[in-house]
Amino acid sequence: MGLIFAKLWSLFCNQEHKVIIVGLDNAGKTTILYQFLMNEVVHTSPTIGSNVEEIVVKNTHFLMWDIGGQESLRSSWNTYYSNTEFIILVVDSIDRERLSITKEELYRMLAHEDLRKAAVLIFANKQDMKGCMTAAEISTYLTLSSIKDHPWHIQSCCALTGEGLCQGLEWMTSRIGEQRNLLLFYLDLLT
Ligand SMILES: Nc1nc2c(ncn2[C@@H]2O[C@H](COP(=O)(O)OP(=O)(O)OP(=O)(O)O)[C@@H](O)[C@H]2O)c(=O)[nH]1
Ligand SMILES: [Mg+2]
């Protein structure tokens, strides 16, 4: 039994957690990915296809896919969905006109079978911009409180300074911590 325990535990702990970073073009997805990786702002151009990087936070390994958000690319987002544990939805908080499109995309994703078990982190990005929407306003507009079948969390951030990004990652790692505790609990019952 001890061997099975060790095997299951190591399987879970060494597991790579798949994350997709989505949102409309110009939202700041690529800037966020490279802030996570290098703690600096990189020069970006619109992503055609995707970027993928491994990000390690407190011994937790995330495989993060940053997917291009231009209109012509959105229909292929679903090719990235299988085995996704976390969706990071990046919102440009100054882009009021297109928040309705973000909302449509969000609910389309949540209805997708391959994302049934995914948790959603929403970054209200570009909080440095004058007149931007607050995370609370975005939350109300996106009717996040109506989402009952996926764990979700909204975090305001500024990808240029990195402010708020760590808090978002902490929410993700804390969810994994909860799952680990649950696994420990069931393994304990078995032994
Ligand atoms: N002011 C401000 N600008 C930002 C912020 N985050 C990103 N940007 C800028 O927004 C622009 C678009 O950023 P990207 O990271 O390329 O956007 P993207 O979401 O990857 O866009 P696509 O690849 O086309 O889907 C760049 O000029 C960034 O420097 C932010 O927090 N504040
Ligand atoms: Mg990009």
CSV table of N, CA, C and O and ligand atoms in Angstrom, one decimal, residues 28-31 44-47 51 66-69, ligand 2:
chain,number,residue,atom,x,y,z
A,28,GLY,N,-3.1,41.7,-23.8
A,28,GLY,CA,-1.9,41.6,-22.9
A,28,GLY,C,-1.5,40.2,-22.6
A,28,GLY,O,-0.7,40.0,-21.7
A,29,LYS,N,-2.0,39.2,-23.3
A,29,LYS,CA,-1.7,37.8,-23.0
A,29,LYS,C,-0.2,37.4,-23.0
A,29,LYS,O,0.4,36.8,-22.1
A,30,THR,N,0.4,37.8,-24.2
A,30,THR,CA,1.8,37.5,-24.4
A,30,THR,C,2.7,38.2,-23.4
A,30,THR,O,3.7,37.7,-22.8
A,31,THR,N,2.3,39.5,-23.1
A,31,THR,CA,3.1,40.3,-22.1
A,31,THR,C,3.0,39.6,-20.7
A,31,THR,O,4.0,39.5,-20.0
A,44,THR,N,6.2,42.9,-27.8
A,44,THR,CA,5.4,41.8,-28.5
A,44,THR,C,4.8,42.3,-29.8
A,44,THR,O,4.7,43.5,-30.0
A,45,SER,N,4.5,41.4,-30.6
A,45,SER,CA,3.7,41.7,-31.8
A,45,SER,C,2.5,40.7,-31.8
A,45,SER,O,2.6,39.7,-31.1
A,46,PRO,N,1.4,41.0,-32.5
A,46,PRO,CA,0.3,40.1,-32.4
A,46,PRO,C,0.6,38.6,-32.6
A,46,PRO,O,1.4,38.3,-33.5
A,47,THR,N,0.2,37.7,-31.8
A,47,THR,CA,0.5,36.3,-31.8
A,47,THR,C,-0.3,35.6,-32.9
A,47,THR,O,-1.5,35.7,-32.9
A,51,ASN,N,2.2,30.7,-28.2
A,51,ASN,CA,3.5,30.5,-27.5
A,51,ASN,C,3.3,29.6,-26.4
A,51,ASN,O,2.2,29.6,-25.8
A,66,ASP,N,-0.2,30.4,-24.6
A,66,ASP,CA,-0.7,31.8,-24.9
A,66,ASP,C,-1.2,31.7,-26.3
A,66,ASP,O,-0.4,31.5,-27.3
A,67,ILE,N,-2.5,31.9,-26.5
A,67,ILE,CA,-3.1,31.7,-27.8
A,67,ILE,C,-3.5,33.1,-28.5
A,67,ILE,O,-4.0,33.9,-27.8
A,68,GLY,N,-3.1,33.2,-29.7
A,68,GLY,CA,-3.5,34.5,-30.4
A,68,GLY,C,-5.0,34.8,-30.3
A,68,GLY,O,-5.8,33.9,-30.5
A,69,GLY,N,-5.3,36.1,-30.1
A,69,GLY,CA,-6.7,36.4,-29.9
A,69,GLY,C,-7.4,37.1,-31.0
A,69,GLY,O,-8.6,37.5,-30.9
B,2,MG,MG,0.0,37.6,-28.1
